[in-house]
Backbone as a chain_set.jsonl record, in Angstrom:
{"seq": "XXXXXXXXXXXXXXXXXXXXXXXXXXXXXXXXXXXXXXXXXXXXXXXXXXXXXXXXXXXXXXXXXXXXXXXXXXXXXXXXXXXXXXXXXXXXX", "coords": {"N": [[0.821, -1.193, 0.0], [1.987, 1.231, 0.723], [3.735, 1.631, -1.391], [1.927, 1.832, -3.468], [0.62, 4.214, -2.867], [2.666, 6.013, -2.791], [3.31, 8.289, -4.468], [1.227, 9.976, -3.804], [1.75, 10.629, -1.109], [4.268, 11.846, -1.344], [3.667, 13.948, -3.095], [1.943, 15.437, -1.484], [3.711, 16.417, 0.473], [5.389, 17.906, -1.209], [3.593, 19.819, -2.207], [3.014, 21.142, 0.154], [5.536, 22.224, 0.716], [5.859, 23.905, -1.492], [3.977, 25.833, -0.929], [5.05, 26.966, 1.247], [7.009, 29.529, 1.85], [9.811, 31.802, 2.091], [8.656, 34.007, 3.168], [6.255, 33.123, 4.099], [6.0, 31.081, 6.55], [5.151, 28.003, 7.332], [4.379, 26.182, 10.195], [5.745, 22.992, 11.123], [5.655, 19.92, 12.542], [7.046, 16.84, 13.307], [6.68, 14.09, 15.191], [8.58, 11.515, 15.911], [8.649, 8.005, 15.937], [11.331, 6.174, 15.995], [11.656, 3.394, 15.583], [9.639, 2.576, 13.954], [8.736, 0.719, 11.196], [7.439, 1.67, 8.971], [7.179, 4.512, 9.007], [9.482, 5.516, 10.242], [12.73, 6.443, 11.385], [13.932, 6.766, 8.84], [11.953, 8.04, 7.288], [11.623, 10.387, 8.756], [14.078, 11.614, 8.392], [13.929, 12.12, 5.645], [11.814, 13.942, 5.626], [13.009, 16.071, 6.997], [14.859, 16.817, 5.067], [13.216, 17.589, 2.955], [11.258, 19.419, 3.81], [11.048, 22.757, 4.499], [11.998, 24.404, 7.477], [11.083, 22.35, 9.115], [10.432, 20.737, 12.145], [11.707, 18.055, 13.768], [11.161, 15.612, 16.096], [12.804, 13.106, 17.596], [11.882, 10.249, 19.209], [12.637, 7.856, 21.834], [14.723, 5.093, 20.82], [13.326, 2.624, 20.811], [10.677, 3.186, 20.284], [7.814, 2.928, 18.234], [5.359, 2.823, 15.686], [3.16, 3.905, 16.989], [3.484, 6.336, 18.737], [2.03, 7.975, 20.47], [0.78, 6.178, 22.093], [2.807, 4.462, 22.924], [4.708, 6.097, 24.058], [3.424, 8.209, 25.658], [3.785, 10.483, 27.386], [6.195, 11.667, 26.517], [5.532, 12.22, 23.88], [3.408, 14.029, 24.169], [4.791, 16.05, 25.52], [6.602, 16.914, 23.522], [4.792, 17.888, 21.625], [3.534, 19.922, 23.127], [5.734, 21.637, 23.727], [6.431, 22.454, 21.154], [4.172, 23.923, 20.407], [4.228, 25.861, 22.384], [6.564, 27.228, 21.653], [5.637, 28.343, 19.306], [3.695, 29.939, 20.306], [1.029, 29.269, 20.324], [-0.576, 28.073, 22.159], [-2.309, 28.388, 25.258], [-1.451, 29.162, 28.682], [0.113, 26.559, 30.589], [-1.798, 24.165, 32.339]], "CA": [[0.0, 0.0, 0.0], [2.879, 2.397, 0.712], [4.226, 1.822, -2.756], [0.796, 2.253, -4.303], [0.274, 5.602, -2.545], [3.905, 6.78, -2.636], [3.208, 9.602, -5.108], [0.27, 10.781, -3.028], [2.449, 11.139, 0.071], [5.329, 12.755, -1.783], [3.021, 15.147, -3.638], [1.43, 16.248, -0.367], [4.864, 17.14, 1.03], [5.846, 18.885, -2.189], [2.619, 20.906, -2.209], [3.249, 21.881, 1.4], [6.777, 22.981, 0.557], [5.639, 24.955, -2.484], [3.189, 26.882, -0.291], [5.848, 27.493, 2.349], [8.094, 30.336, 1.303], [10.569, 32.503, 3.13], [7.772, 34.988, 3.811], [5.16, 32.383, 4.721], [6.605, 29.891, 7.156], [4.178, 27.135, 7.985], [5.01, 25.295, 11.173], [5.654, 21.57, 10.807], [6.232, 19.083, 13.593], [6.938, 15.391, 13.183], [7.129, 13.367, 16.384], [8.935, 10.278, 15.234], [9.038, 6.759, 16.593], [12.376, 5.688, 15.095], [11.56, 1.958, 15.316], [8.519, 2.322, 13.052], [9.241, 0.306, 9.892], [6.725, 2.402, 7.927], [7.479, 5.951, 9.008], [10.462, 5.73, 11.297], [13.859, 7.364, 11.224], [14.171, 7.045, 7.42], [10.984, 9.032, 6.84], [11.918, 11.634, 9.452], [15.225, 12.231, 7.693], [13.429, 12.626, 4.363], [11.031, 15.144, 5.928], [13.957, 17.146, 7.3], [15.471, 17.242, 3.811], [12.219, 18.105, 2.016], [10.352, 20.436, 4.35], [11.747, 23.857, 5.161], [11.576, 24.73, 8.843], [10.493, 21.208, 9.811], [10.997, 20.335, 13.432], [11.524, 16.62, 13.952], [11.518, 15.134, 17.426], [13.012, 11.661, 17.615], [11.663, 9.64, 20.515], [13.591, 6.784, 22.121], [14.907, 4.153, 19.72], [12.378, 1.515, 20.84], [9.312, 3.641, 20.01], [7.45, 2.612, 16.863], [4.32, 3.484, 14.9], [2.12, 4.501, 17.837], [4.17, 7.043, 19.822], [1.079, 8.508, 21.444], [0.446, 5.094, 23.013], [4.04, 3.859, 23.422], [5.44, 7.1, 24.842], [2.468, 9.326, 25.688], [4.299, 11.683, 28.04], [7.193, 12.272, 25.647], [4.823, 12.734, 22.714], [2.696, 15.232, 24.587], [5.796, 17.077, 25.821], [7.082, 17.441, 22.242], [3.685, 18.663, 21.066], [3.357, 21.103, 23.957], [6.884, 22.522, 23.531], [6.319, 23.018, 19.812], [3.141, 24.97, 20.409], [4.709, 26.96, 23.222], [7.494, 27.988, 20.819], [4.838, 29.09, 18.338], [2.772, 30.818, 21.008], [-0.32, 28.91, 19.896], [-1.312, 27.502, 23.286], [-2.313, 29.211, 26.463], [-0.565, 28.708, 29.758], [-0.042, 25.18, 31.025], [-2.69, 24.028, 33.501]], "C": [[0.868, 1.262, 0.0], [3.38, 2.678, -0.684], [3.119, 2.342, -3.658], [0.476, 3.725, -4.091], [1.501, 6.508, -2.401], [3.79, 8.191, -3.225], [2.265, 10.531, -4.348], [0.958, 11.409, -1.823], [3.497, 12.173, -0.321], [4.718, 14.048, -2.318], [2.468, 16.041, -2.53], [2.561, 17.046, 0.275], [5.358, 18.217, 0.071], [4.893, 20.074, -2.272], [2.781, 21.782, -0.972], [4.472, 22.775, 1.25], [6.598, 24.133, -0.423], [4.866, 26.124, -1.88], [3.924, 27.535, 0.871], [7.045, 28.223, 1.761], [8.851, 31.001, 2.438], [9.704, 33.537, 3.833], [6.587, 34.331, 4.504], [5.728, 31.091, 5.276], [5.527, 29.106, 7.897], [4.893, 26.256, 8.992], [4.766, 23.832, 10.808], [6.377, 20.807, 11.899], [5.992, 17.627, 13.246], [7.512, 14.791, 14.452], [7.329, 11.928, 15.93], [9.263, 9.151, 16.198], [10.052, 6.076, 15.688], [12.269, 4.209, 14.732], [10.414, 1.604, 14.376], [9.052, 1.928, 11.679], [8.586, 1.059, 8.74], [7.177, 3.858, 7.87], [8.455, 6.302, 10.123], [11.544, 6.721, 10.913], [14.101, 7.731, 9.755], [13.215, 8.107, 6.884], [11.273, 10.385, 7.486], [13.08, 12.359, 8.786], [14.782, 12.831, 6.36], [12.622, 13.911, 4.575], [11.964, 16.314, 6.212], [14.616, 17.681, 6.031], [14.488, 17.983, 2.916], [11.451, 19.328, 2.513], [11.147, 21.549, 5.032], [11.151, 24.114, 6.539], [10.913, 23.578, 9.58], [11.207, 20.997, 11.14], [10.676, 18.854, 13.59], [12.019, 16.263, 15.339], [11.611, 13.622, 17.347], [12.806, 11.165, 19.036], [12.704, 8.534, 20.713], [13.587, 5.739, 21.011], [13.874, 3.028, 19.675], [10.946, 1.901, 20.503], [9.018, 3.446, 18.526], [6.34, 3.469, 16.3], [3.282, 4.22, 15.744], [2.743, 5.27, 19.006], [3.223, 7.592, 20.882], [0.638, 7.446, 22.457], [1.698, 4.51, 23.669], [4.831, 4.802, 24.323], [4.567, 8.348, 24.98], [3.02, 10.605, 26.313], [5.301, 12.415, 27.155], [6.541, 12.901, 24.414], [4.105, 14.035, 23.058], [3.672, 16.366, 24.894], [6.306, 17.725, 24.531], [6.029, 18.331, 21.585], [3.538, 19.991, 21.805], [4.491, 22.103, 23.728], [6.835, 23.198, 22.161], [5.316, 24.16, 19.794], [3.496, 26.126, 21.336], [5.666, 27.841, 22.431], [6.745, 28.86, 19.819], [3.926, 30.117, 19.012], [1.319, 30.521, 20.663], [-1.143, 28.223, 20.979], [-1.286, 28.481, 24.438], [-1.36, 28.674, 27.498], [-0.902, 27.279, 30.14], [-0.906, 25.146, 32.273], [-2.334, 22.822, 34.294]], "O": [[0.525, 2.251, -0.649], [3.442, 3.831, -1.111], [3.355, 3.195, -4.513], [0.099, 4.416, -5.038], [1.383, 7.643, -1.939], [4.13, 9.171, -2.563], [2.499, 11.737, -4.271], [0.768, 12.594, -1.548], [3.599, 13.236, 0.29], [5.214, 15.134, -2.017], [2.522, 17.267, -2.633], [2.388, 18.224, 0.586], [5.706, 19.318, 0.498], [5.337, 21.215, -2.395], [2.694, 23.008, -1.047], [4.439, 23.95, 1.618], [7.13, 25.221, -0.205], [5.072, 27.273, -2.27], [3.47, 28.542, 1.413], [7.973, 27.604, 1.241], [8.553, 30.776, 3.611], [9.985, 33.907, 4.972], [5.983, 34.922, 5.399], [5.912, 30.12, 4.542], [5.06, 29.515, 8.96], [5.912, 25.646, 8.667], [3.723, 23.479, 10.258], [7.563, 21.024, 12.147], [4.871, 17.229, 12.931], [8.694, 14.966, 14.752], [6.374, 11.222, 15.607], [10.04, 9.313, 17.139], [9.663, 5.452, 14.7], [12.746, 3.806, 13.671], [10.241, 0.433, 14.037], [9.755, 2.719, 11.05], [9.13, 1.081, 7.636], [7.515, 4.369, 6.802], [8.261, 7.274, 10.853], [11.299, 7.701, 10.21], [14.436, 8.876, 9.453], [13.622, 8.976, 6.113], [11.175, 11.419, 6.825], [13.057, 13.581, 8.64], [15.213, 13.924, 5.993], [12.736, 14.855, 3.793], [11.739, 17.422, 5.724], [14.899, 18.875, 5.936], [14.877, 18.902, 2.196], [11.042, 20.174, 1.718], [11.836, 21.309, 6.023], [9.937, 24.045, 6.725], [10.239, 23.807, 10.585], [12.433, 21.074, 11.227], [9.513, 18.453, 13.551], [13.152, 16.572, 15.709], [10.625, 12.94, 17.066], [13.483, 11.615, 19.961], [13.551, 8.312, 19.847], [12.572, 5.527, 20.347], [13.573, 2.524, 18.593], [10.078, 1.03, 20.439], [9.847, 3.752, 17.67], [6.368, 4.694, 16.418], [2.588, 5.092, 15.222], [2.546, 4.886, 20.159], [3.578, 7.664, 22.058], [0.178, 7.779, 23.549], [1.66, 4.108, 24.832], [5.534, 4.364, 25.234], [4.923, 9.416, 24.482], [2.749, 11.698, 25.818], [5.264, 13.641, 27.053], [6.946, 13.972, 23.963], [4.19, 15.017, 22.321], [3.403, 17.52, 24.562], [6.426, 18.948, 24.457], [6.345, 19.397, 21.056], [3.431, 21.05, 21.186], [4.235, 23.294, 23.552], [7.161, 24.378, 22.033], [5.579, 25.227, 19.238], [3.095, 27.262, 21.083], [5.596, 29.067, 22.521], [7.166, 29.978, 19.52], [3.444, 31.049, 18.367], [0.473, 31.414, 20.703], [-2.286, 27.834, 20.737], [-0.369, 29.29, 24.575], [-0.54, 27.806, 27.198], [-2.048, 26.843, 30.031], [-0.768, 25.99, 33.159], [-2.971, 22.539, 35.308]]}, "num_chains": 1, "name": "protein.A"}
Protein backbone atom coordinates (compact mmCIF):
# COMPACT_ATOMS: atom_id res chain seq x y z
CA UNK A 1 0.00 0.00 0.00
CA UNK A 2 2.88 2.40 0.71
CA UNK A 3 4.23 1.82 -2.76
CA UNK A 4 0.80 2.25 -4.30
CA UNK A 5 0.27 5.60 -2.55
CA UNK A 6 3.91 6.78 -2.64
CA UNK A 7 3.21 9.60 -5.11
CA UNK A 8 0.27 10.78 -3.03
CA UNK A 9 2.45 11.14 0.07
CA UNK A 10 5.33 12.75 -1.78
CA UNK A 11 3.02 15.15 -3.64
CA UNK A 12 1.43 16.25 -0.37
CA UNK A 13 4.86 17.14 1.03
CA UNK A 14 5.85 18.89 -2.19
CA UNK A 15 2.62 20.91 -2.21
CA UNK A 16 3.25 21.88 1.40
CA UNK A 17 6.78 22.98 0.56
CA UNK A 18 5.64 24.95 -2.48
CA UNK A 19 3.19 26.88 -0.29
CA UNK A 20 5.85 27.49 2.35
CA UNK A 21 8.09 30.34 1.30
CA UNK A 22 10.57 32.50 3.13
CA UNK A 23 7.77 34.99 3.81
CA UNK A 24 5.16 32.38 4.72
CA UNK A 25 6.61 29.89 7.16
CA UNK A 26 4.18 27.14 7.99
CA UNK A 27 5.01 25.30 11.17
CA UNK A 28 5.65 21.57 10.81
CA UNK A 29 6.23 19.08 13.59
CA UNK A 30 6.94 15.39 13.18
CA UNK A 31 7.13 13.37 16.38
CA UNK A 32 8.93 10.28 15.23
CA UNK A 33 9.04 6.76 16.59
CA UNK A 34 12.38 5.69 15.09
CA UNK A 35 11.56 1.96 15.32
CA UNK A 36 8.52 2.32 13.05
CA UNK A 37 9.24 0.31 9.89
CA UNK A 38 6.72 2.40 7.93
CA UNK A 39 7.48 5.95 9.01
CA UNK A 40 10.46 5.73 11.30
CA UNK A 41 13.86 7.36 11.22
CA UNK A 42 14.17 7.04 7.42
CA UNK A 43 10.98 9.03 6.84
CA UNK A 44 11.92 11.63 9.45
CA UNK A 45 15.22 12.23 7.69
CA UNK A 46 13.43 12.63 4.36
CA UNK A 47 11.03 15.14 5.93
CA UNK A 48 13.96 17.15 7.30
CA UNK A 49 15.47 17.24 3.81
CA UNK A 50 12.22 18.11 2.02
CA UNK A 51 10.35 20.44 4.35
CA UNK A 52 11.75 23.86 5.16
CA UNK A 53 11.58 24.73 8.84
CA UNK A 54 10.49 21.21 9.81
CA UNK A 55 11.00 20.33 13.43
CA UNK A 56 11.52 16.62 13.95
CA UNK A 57 11.52 15.13 17.43
CA UNK A 58 13.01 11.66 17.61
CA UNK A 59 11.66 9.64 20.51
CA UNK A 60 13.59 6.78 22.12
CA UNK A 61 14.91 4.15 19.72
CA UNK A 62 12.38 1.52 20.84
CA UNK A 63 9.31 3.64 20.01
CA UNK A 64 7.45 2.61 16.86
CA UNK A 65 4.32 3.48 14.90
CA UNK A 66 2.12 4.50 17.84
CA UNK A 67 4.17 7.04 19.82
CA UNK A 68 1.08 8.51 21.44
CA UNK A 69 0.45 5.09 23.01
CA UNK A 70 4.04 3.86 23.42
CA UNK A 71 5.44 7.10 24.84
CA UNK A 72 2.47 9.33 25.69
CA UNK A 73 4.30 11.68 28.04
CA UNK A 74 7.19 12.27 25.65
CA UNK A 75 4.82 12.73 22.71
CA UNK A 76 2.70 15.23 24.59
CA UNK A 77 5.80 17.08 25.82
CA UNK A 78 7.08 17.44 22.24
CA UNK A 79 3.69 18.66 21.07
CA UNK A 80 3.36 21.10 23.96
CA UNK A 81 6.88 22.52 23.53
CA UNK A 82 6.32 23.02 19.81
CA UNK A 83 3.14 24.97 20.41
CA UNK A 84 4.71 26.96 23.22
CA UNK A 85 7.49 27.99 20.82
CA UNK A 86 4.84 29.09 18.34
CA UNK A 87 2.77 30.82 21.01
CA UNK A 88 -0.32 28.91 19.90
CA UNK A 89 -1.31 27.50 23.29
CA UNK A 90 -2.31 29.21 26.46
CA UNK A 91 -0.57 28.71 29.76
CA UNK A 92 -0.04 25.18 31.03
CA UNK A 93 -2.69 24.03 33.50
